[in-house]
Short mmCIF file of C-alpha atoms in Angstrom, two decimals:
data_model
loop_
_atom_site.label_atom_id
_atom_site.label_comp_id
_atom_site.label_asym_id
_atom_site.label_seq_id
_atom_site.Cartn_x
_atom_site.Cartn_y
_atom_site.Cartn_z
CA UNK A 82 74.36 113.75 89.18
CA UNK A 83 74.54 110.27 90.65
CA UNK A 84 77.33 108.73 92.46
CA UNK A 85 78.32 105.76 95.09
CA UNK A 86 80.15 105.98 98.29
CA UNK A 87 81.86 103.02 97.24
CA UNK A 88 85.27 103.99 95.40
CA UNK A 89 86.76 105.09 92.39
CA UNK A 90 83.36 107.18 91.27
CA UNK A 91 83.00 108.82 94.11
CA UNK A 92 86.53 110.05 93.67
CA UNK A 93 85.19 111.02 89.95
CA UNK A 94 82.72 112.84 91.19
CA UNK A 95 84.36 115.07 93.41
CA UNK A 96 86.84 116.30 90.58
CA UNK A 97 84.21 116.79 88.85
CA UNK A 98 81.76 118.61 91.27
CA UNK A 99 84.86 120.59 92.30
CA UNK A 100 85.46 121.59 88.47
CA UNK A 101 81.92 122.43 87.98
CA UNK A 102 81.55 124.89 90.69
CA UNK A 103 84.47 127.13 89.79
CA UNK A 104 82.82 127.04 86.51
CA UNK A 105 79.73 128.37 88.47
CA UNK A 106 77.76 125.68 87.65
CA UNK A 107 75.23 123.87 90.13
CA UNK A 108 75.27 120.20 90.90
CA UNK A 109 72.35 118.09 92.57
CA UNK A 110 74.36 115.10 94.08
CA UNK A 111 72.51 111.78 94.69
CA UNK A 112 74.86 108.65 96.26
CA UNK A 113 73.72 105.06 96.08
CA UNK A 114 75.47 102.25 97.82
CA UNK A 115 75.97 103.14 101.79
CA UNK A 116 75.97 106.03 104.00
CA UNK A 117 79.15 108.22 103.05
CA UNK A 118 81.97 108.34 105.81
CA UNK A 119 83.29 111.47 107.43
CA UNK A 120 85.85 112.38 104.80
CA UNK A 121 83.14 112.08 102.25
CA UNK A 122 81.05 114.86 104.18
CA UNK A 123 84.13 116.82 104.70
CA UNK A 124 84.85 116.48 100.59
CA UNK A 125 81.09 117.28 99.87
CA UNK A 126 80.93 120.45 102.09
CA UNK A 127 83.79 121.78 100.88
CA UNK A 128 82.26 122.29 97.49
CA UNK A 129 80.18 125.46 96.80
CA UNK A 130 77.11 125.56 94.32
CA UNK A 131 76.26 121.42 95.71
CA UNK A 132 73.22 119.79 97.35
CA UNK A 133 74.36 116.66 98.55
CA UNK A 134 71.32 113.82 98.39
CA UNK A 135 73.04 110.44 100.33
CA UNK A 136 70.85 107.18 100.30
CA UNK A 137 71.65 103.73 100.88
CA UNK A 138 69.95 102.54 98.52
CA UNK A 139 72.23 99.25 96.63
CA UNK A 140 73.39 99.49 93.67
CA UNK A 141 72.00 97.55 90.32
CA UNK A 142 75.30 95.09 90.73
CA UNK A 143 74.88 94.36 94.70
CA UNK A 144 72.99 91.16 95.93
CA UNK A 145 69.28 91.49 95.63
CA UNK A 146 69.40 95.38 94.60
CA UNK A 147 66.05 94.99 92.55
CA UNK A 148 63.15 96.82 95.33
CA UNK A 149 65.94 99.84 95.81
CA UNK A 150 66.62 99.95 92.64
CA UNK A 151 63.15 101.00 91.75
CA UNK A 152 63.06 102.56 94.55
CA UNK A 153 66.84 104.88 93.52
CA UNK A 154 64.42 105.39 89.73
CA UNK A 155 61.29 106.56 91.63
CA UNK A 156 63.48 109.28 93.95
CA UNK A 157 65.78 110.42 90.79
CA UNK A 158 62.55 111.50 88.87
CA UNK A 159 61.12 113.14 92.26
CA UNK A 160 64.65 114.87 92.46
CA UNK A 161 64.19 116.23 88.79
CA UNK A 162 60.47 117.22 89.79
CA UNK A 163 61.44 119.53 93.05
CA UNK A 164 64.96 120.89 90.73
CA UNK A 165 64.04 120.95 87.24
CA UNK A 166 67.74 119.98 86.17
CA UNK A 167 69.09 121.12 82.71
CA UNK A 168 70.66 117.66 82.70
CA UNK A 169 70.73 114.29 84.15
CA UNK A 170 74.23 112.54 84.75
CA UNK A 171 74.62 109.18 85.86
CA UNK A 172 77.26 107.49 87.04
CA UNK A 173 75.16 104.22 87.47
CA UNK A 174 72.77 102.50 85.24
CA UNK A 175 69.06 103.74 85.07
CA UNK A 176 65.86 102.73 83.37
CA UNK A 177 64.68 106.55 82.85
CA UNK A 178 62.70 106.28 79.68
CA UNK A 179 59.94 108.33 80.27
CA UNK A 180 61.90 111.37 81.31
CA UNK A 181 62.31 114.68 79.08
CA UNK A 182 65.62 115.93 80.79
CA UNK A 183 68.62 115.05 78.84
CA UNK A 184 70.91 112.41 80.11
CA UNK A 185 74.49 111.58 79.80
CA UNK A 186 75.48 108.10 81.14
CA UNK A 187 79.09 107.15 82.25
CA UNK A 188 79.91 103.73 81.61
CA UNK A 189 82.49 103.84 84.58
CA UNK A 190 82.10 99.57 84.23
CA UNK A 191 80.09 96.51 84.56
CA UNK A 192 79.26 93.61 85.56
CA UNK A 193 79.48 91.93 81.91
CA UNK A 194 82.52 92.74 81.01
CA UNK A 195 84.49 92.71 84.87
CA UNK A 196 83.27 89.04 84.39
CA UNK A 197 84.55 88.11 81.40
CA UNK A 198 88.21 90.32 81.75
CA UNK A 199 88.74 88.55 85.42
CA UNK A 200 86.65 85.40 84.83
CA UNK A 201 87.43 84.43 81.65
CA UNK A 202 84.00 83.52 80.44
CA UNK A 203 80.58 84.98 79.97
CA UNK A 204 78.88 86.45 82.72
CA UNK A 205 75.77 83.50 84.25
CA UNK A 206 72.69 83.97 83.14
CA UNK A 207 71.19 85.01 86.66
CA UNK A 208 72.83 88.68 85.86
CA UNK A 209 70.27 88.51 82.76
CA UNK A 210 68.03 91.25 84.47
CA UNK A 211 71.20 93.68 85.13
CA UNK A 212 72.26 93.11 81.27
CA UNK A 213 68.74 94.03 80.52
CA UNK A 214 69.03 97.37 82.90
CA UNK A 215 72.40 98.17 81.32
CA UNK A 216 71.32 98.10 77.89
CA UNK A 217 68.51 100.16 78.64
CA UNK A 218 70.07 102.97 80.35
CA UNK A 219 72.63 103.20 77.66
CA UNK A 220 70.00 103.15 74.95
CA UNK A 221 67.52 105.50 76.71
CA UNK A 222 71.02 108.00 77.08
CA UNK A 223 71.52 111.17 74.95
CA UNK A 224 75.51 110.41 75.61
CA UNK A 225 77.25 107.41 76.98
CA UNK A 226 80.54 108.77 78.13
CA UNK A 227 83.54 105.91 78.25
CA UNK A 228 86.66 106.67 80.03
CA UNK A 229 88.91 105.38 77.59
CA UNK A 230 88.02 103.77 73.68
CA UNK A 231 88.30 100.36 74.97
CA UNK A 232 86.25 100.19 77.59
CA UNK A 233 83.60 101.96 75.28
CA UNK A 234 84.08 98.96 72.50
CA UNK A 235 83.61 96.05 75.10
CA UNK A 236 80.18 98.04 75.88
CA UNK A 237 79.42 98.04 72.19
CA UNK A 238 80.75 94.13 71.86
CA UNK A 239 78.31 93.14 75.22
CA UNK A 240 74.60 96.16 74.98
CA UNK A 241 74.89 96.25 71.17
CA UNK A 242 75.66 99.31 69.47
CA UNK A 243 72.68 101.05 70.37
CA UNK A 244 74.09 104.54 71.64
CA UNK A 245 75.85 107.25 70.76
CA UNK A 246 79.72 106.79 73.04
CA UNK A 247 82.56 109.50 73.39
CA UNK A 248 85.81 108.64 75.21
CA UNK A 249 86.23 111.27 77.82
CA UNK A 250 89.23 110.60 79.94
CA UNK A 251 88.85 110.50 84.03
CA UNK A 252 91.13 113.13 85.28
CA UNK A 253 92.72 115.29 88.54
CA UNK A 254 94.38 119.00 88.47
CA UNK A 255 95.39 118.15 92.13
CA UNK A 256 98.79 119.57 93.04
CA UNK A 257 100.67 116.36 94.68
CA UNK A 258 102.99 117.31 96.73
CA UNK A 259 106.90 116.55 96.02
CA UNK A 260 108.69 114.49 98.53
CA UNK A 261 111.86 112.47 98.49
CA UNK A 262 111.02 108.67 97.21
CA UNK A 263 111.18 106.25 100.08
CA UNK A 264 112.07 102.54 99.08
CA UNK A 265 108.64 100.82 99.00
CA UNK A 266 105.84 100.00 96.50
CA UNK A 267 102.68 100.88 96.80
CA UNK A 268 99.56 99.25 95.98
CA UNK A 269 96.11 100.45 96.30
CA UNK A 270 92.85 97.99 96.39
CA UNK A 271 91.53 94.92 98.53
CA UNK A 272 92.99 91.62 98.75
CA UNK A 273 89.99 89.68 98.42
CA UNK A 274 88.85 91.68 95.06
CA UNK A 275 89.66 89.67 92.20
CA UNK A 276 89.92 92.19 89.85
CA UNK A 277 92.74 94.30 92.03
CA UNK A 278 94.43 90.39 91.80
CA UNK A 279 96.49 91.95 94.45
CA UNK A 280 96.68 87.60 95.68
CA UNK A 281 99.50 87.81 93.16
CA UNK A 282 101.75 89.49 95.92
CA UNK A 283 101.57 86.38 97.58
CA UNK A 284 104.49 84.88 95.36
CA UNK A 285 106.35 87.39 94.56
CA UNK A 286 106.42 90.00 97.80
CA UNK A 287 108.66 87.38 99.56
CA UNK A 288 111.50 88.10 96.31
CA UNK A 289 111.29 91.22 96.68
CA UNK A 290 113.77 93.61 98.53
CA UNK A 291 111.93 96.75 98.62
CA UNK A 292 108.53 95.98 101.01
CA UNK A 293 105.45 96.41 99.32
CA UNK A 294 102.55 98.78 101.20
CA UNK A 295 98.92 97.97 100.57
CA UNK A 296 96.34 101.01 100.88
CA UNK A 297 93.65 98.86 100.88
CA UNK A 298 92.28 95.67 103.54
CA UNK A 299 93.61 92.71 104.40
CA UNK A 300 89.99 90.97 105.60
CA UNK A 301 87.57 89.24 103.70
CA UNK A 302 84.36 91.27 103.57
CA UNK A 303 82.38 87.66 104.52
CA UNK A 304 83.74 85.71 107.71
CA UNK A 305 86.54 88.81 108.67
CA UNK A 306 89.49 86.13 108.08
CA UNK A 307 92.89 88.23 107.58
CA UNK A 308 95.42 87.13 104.72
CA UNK A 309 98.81 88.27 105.64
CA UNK A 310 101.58 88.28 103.51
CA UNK A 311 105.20 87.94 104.00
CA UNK A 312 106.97 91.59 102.99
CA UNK A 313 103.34 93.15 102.81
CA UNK A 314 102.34 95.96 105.01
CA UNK A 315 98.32 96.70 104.94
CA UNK A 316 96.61 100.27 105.84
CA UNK A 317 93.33 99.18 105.87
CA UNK A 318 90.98 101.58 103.48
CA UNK A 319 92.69 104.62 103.47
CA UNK A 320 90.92 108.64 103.15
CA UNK A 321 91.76 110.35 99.76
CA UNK A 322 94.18 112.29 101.18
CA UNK A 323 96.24 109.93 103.58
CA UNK A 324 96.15 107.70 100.09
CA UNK A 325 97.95 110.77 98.25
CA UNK A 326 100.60 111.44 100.68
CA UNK A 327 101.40 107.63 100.38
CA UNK A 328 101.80 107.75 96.38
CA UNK A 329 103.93 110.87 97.00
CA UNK A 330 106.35 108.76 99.15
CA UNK A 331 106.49 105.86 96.94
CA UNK A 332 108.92 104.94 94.38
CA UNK A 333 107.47 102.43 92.72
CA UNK A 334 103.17 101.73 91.96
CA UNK A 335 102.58 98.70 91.41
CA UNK A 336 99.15 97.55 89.73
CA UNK A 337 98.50 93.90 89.03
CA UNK A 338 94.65 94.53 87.73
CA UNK A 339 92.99 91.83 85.61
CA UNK A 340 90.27 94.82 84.99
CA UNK A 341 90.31 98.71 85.03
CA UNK A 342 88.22 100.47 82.66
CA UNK A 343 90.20 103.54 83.46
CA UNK A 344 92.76 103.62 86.00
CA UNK A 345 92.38 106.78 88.31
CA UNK A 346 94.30 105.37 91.15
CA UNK A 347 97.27 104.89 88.83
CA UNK A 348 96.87 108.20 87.22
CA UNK A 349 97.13 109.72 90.59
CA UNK A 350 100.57 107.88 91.00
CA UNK A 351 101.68 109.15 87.66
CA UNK A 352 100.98 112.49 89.52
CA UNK A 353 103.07 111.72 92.30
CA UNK A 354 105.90 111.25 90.26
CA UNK A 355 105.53 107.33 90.80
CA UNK A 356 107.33 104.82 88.42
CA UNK A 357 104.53 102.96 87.36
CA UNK A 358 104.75 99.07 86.93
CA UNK A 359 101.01 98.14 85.53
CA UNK A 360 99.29 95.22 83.41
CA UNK A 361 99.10 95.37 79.82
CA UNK A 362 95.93 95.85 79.67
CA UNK A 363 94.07 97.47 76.62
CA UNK A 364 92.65 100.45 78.80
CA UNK A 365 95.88 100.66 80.63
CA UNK A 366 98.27 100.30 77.09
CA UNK A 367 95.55 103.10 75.87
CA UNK A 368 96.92 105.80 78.52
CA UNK A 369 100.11 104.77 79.70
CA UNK A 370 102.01 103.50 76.24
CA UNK A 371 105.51 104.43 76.69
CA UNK A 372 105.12 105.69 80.07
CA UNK A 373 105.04 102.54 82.52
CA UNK A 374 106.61 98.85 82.58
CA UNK A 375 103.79 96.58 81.24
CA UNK A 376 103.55 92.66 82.61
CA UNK A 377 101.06 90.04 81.81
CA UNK A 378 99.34 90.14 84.90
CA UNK A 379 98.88 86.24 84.85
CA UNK A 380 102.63 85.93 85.09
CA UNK A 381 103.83 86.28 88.32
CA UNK A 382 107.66 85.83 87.15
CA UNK A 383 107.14 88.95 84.56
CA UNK A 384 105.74 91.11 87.77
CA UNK A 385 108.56 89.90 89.22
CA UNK A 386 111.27 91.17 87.21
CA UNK A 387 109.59 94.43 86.00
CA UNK A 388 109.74 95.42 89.60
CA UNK A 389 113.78 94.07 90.49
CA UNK A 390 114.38 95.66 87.05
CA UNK A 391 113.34 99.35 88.93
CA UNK A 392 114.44 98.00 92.47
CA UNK A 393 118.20 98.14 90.89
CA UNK A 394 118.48 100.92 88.82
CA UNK A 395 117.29 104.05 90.91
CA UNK A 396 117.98 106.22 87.64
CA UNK A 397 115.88 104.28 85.61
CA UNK A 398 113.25 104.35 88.16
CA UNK A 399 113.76 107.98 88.62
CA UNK A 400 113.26 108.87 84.94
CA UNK A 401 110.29 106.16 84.48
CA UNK A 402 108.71 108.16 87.45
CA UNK A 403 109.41 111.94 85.48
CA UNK A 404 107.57 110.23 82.32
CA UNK A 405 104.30 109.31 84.23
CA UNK A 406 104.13 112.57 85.62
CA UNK A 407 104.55 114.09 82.00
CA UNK A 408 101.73 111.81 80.79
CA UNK A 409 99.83 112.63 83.44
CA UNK A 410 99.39 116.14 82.43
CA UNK A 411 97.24 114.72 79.72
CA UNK A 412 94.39 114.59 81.73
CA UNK A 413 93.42 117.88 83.26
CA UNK A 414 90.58 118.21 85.47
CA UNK A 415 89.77 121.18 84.25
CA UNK A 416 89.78 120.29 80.01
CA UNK A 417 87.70 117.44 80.87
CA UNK A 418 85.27 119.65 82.68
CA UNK A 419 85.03 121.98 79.48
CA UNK A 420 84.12 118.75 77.59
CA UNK A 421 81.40 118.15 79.52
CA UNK A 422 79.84 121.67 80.20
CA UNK A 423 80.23 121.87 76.06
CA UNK A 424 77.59 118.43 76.31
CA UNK A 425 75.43 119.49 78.78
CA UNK A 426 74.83 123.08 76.81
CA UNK A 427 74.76 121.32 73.36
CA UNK A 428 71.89 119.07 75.20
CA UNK A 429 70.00 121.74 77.39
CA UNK A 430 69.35 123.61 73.70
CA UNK A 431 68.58 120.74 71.62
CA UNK A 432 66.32 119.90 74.70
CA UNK A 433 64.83 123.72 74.38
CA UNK A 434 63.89 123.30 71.19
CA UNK A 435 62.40 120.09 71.67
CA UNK A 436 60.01 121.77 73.85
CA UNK A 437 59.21 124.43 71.75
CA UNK A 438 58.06 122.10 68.93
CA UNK A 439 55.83 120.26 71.10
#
């Protein structure tokens, strides 16, 4: 299984490597994209039935990725050599054509379509090369795996349809803990990250009479310059867990996103019995219908009210809050891991048989 050290999948990864190992089942781990921190150890070595593989190798979207990448393709199939895996799963994008171990892909995002959701346009041609990459891995896949329907028809609308895609939901069976709601709103992402468009709490925070909390940094990843924000408190990059206790405080999560294939962040709210005020999104609309205020997240003004509609009305808030958490059940750690053991056995025996006709 292959993973990054960078955010959401590596959260991914560990409900899934947790789920896996209760279900006895062992996991190769291989990160990409920067040593992992402390707490990622920690997470890692808490897991039974897991060999944990870190690199720092870049990924295919970083700046000039293209000698590790070949380099990341060269030490997967000497990983499959020395462990004879019953299946491949990537959480990246991989040229593996000439391999005979099954694969399921997880189209977690891209490039393509963050550009054109956040952008507005077509992605320049110089990310030609990483189209070409994409299209491959998802072509040279057994099973492309989409978090939600949407995000699996803007892969079909950008690589062609060239695949076979099933929508299996991210998910978390973590028990939040239950605290009294605290008057603040919490965000979760970097300011500087277009796609969190988390810049959008520079007009309204100021209106606002609840403060708003940031998990997430204030300085831009270039020349360190800090953006501060009037009634905006930032944590800096917080560890899973501080995050959690956070969300269980909060009464309101706010999430301005111009693009989120899935959402985990916000599902782990939902847990936390947050009211959830979110962009109406297809991906987001897809899970959280009925469950969440939606804005038009190029709006400021309907941010803006959404949240002083919650601010005043504490049982509104209260019951919005109770709904998430309902929804939430929906996606159980441990049904999604059932989905996937069923695809990796329906995979190892057409794979067996393969092999016997040859």
């Amino acid at each position: 299984m292959t993973t990054d050290t960078i955010g959401g999948v590596w959260v991914y990864s560990m409900h899934l490597c947790q789920y896996l190992s209760k279900f006895g089942t062992e996991v190769i781990l291989l990160s990409f994209g920067g040593n992992p921190s402390s707490d990622q150890l920690d997470e890692v070595q808490a897991i039974e039935n897991l060999k944990y593989y870190p690199t720092t190798y870049k990924l295919e979207w970083m700046e000039n990725p293209w000698e590790d990448v070949e380099k990341a393709h060269i030490y997967v199939k000497q990983l499959c050599e020395l462990h004879k895996p019953d299946v491949i799963h990537l959480s990246n994008f991989m040229d593996l054509e000439n391999i005979l171990t099954p694969i399921v892909n997880v189209y977690h995002s891209c490039v393509l379509s963050w550009w054109e959701s956040v952008k507005g346009n077509p992605a320049p041609e110089e990310w030609l090369r990483y189209k070409e990459l994409v299209q491959a891995s998802l072509k040279n896949a057994d099973i492309v795996v989409g978090p939600t329907q949407s995000i699996l028809k803007s892969a079909r609308e950008l690589y062609g349809n060239d695949f076979h895609g099933i929508c299996i939901p991210n998910a978390t069976d973590y028990n939040y803990p239950e605290e009294d709601k605290q008057e603040f709103i919490l965000c979760a992402g970097r300011i500087w990250d277009d796609a969190k468009n988390l810049k959008l709490l520079e007009t309204i925070a100021p209106k606002l009479s609840y403060p708003v909390v940031v998990a997430g940094s204030n300085e831009h990843p270039n020349n360190g310059e800090k953006l501060n924000i009037e009634n905006v408190i930032f944590l800096g990059r917080l560890p899973q867990k501080e995050l959690l206790k956070w969300m269980s405080k909060s009464a309101i999560f706010f999430s301005p996103v111009l693009y989120e294939p899935f959402g985990l962040t916000i599902l782990e709210a939902a847990r936390s019995r947050c009211a959830l005020v979110i962009s109406n999104i297809d991906t987001l609309k897809e899970n959280w219908s009925h469950a969440a205020i939606f804005f038009d997240p190029r709006i400021p003004v309907q941010a803006l009210e959404a949240l002083n509609k919650l601010i005043a009305n504490s049982r509104y808030r209260q019951h919005l809050g109770k709904v998430a958490y309902n929804r939430s059940n929906k996606f159980s750690s441990e049904k999604s891991t059932r989905t996937y053991l069923d695809i990796y056995k329906k995979l190892n025996k057409v794979n067996q048989l393969l092999k016997l006709n040859l």
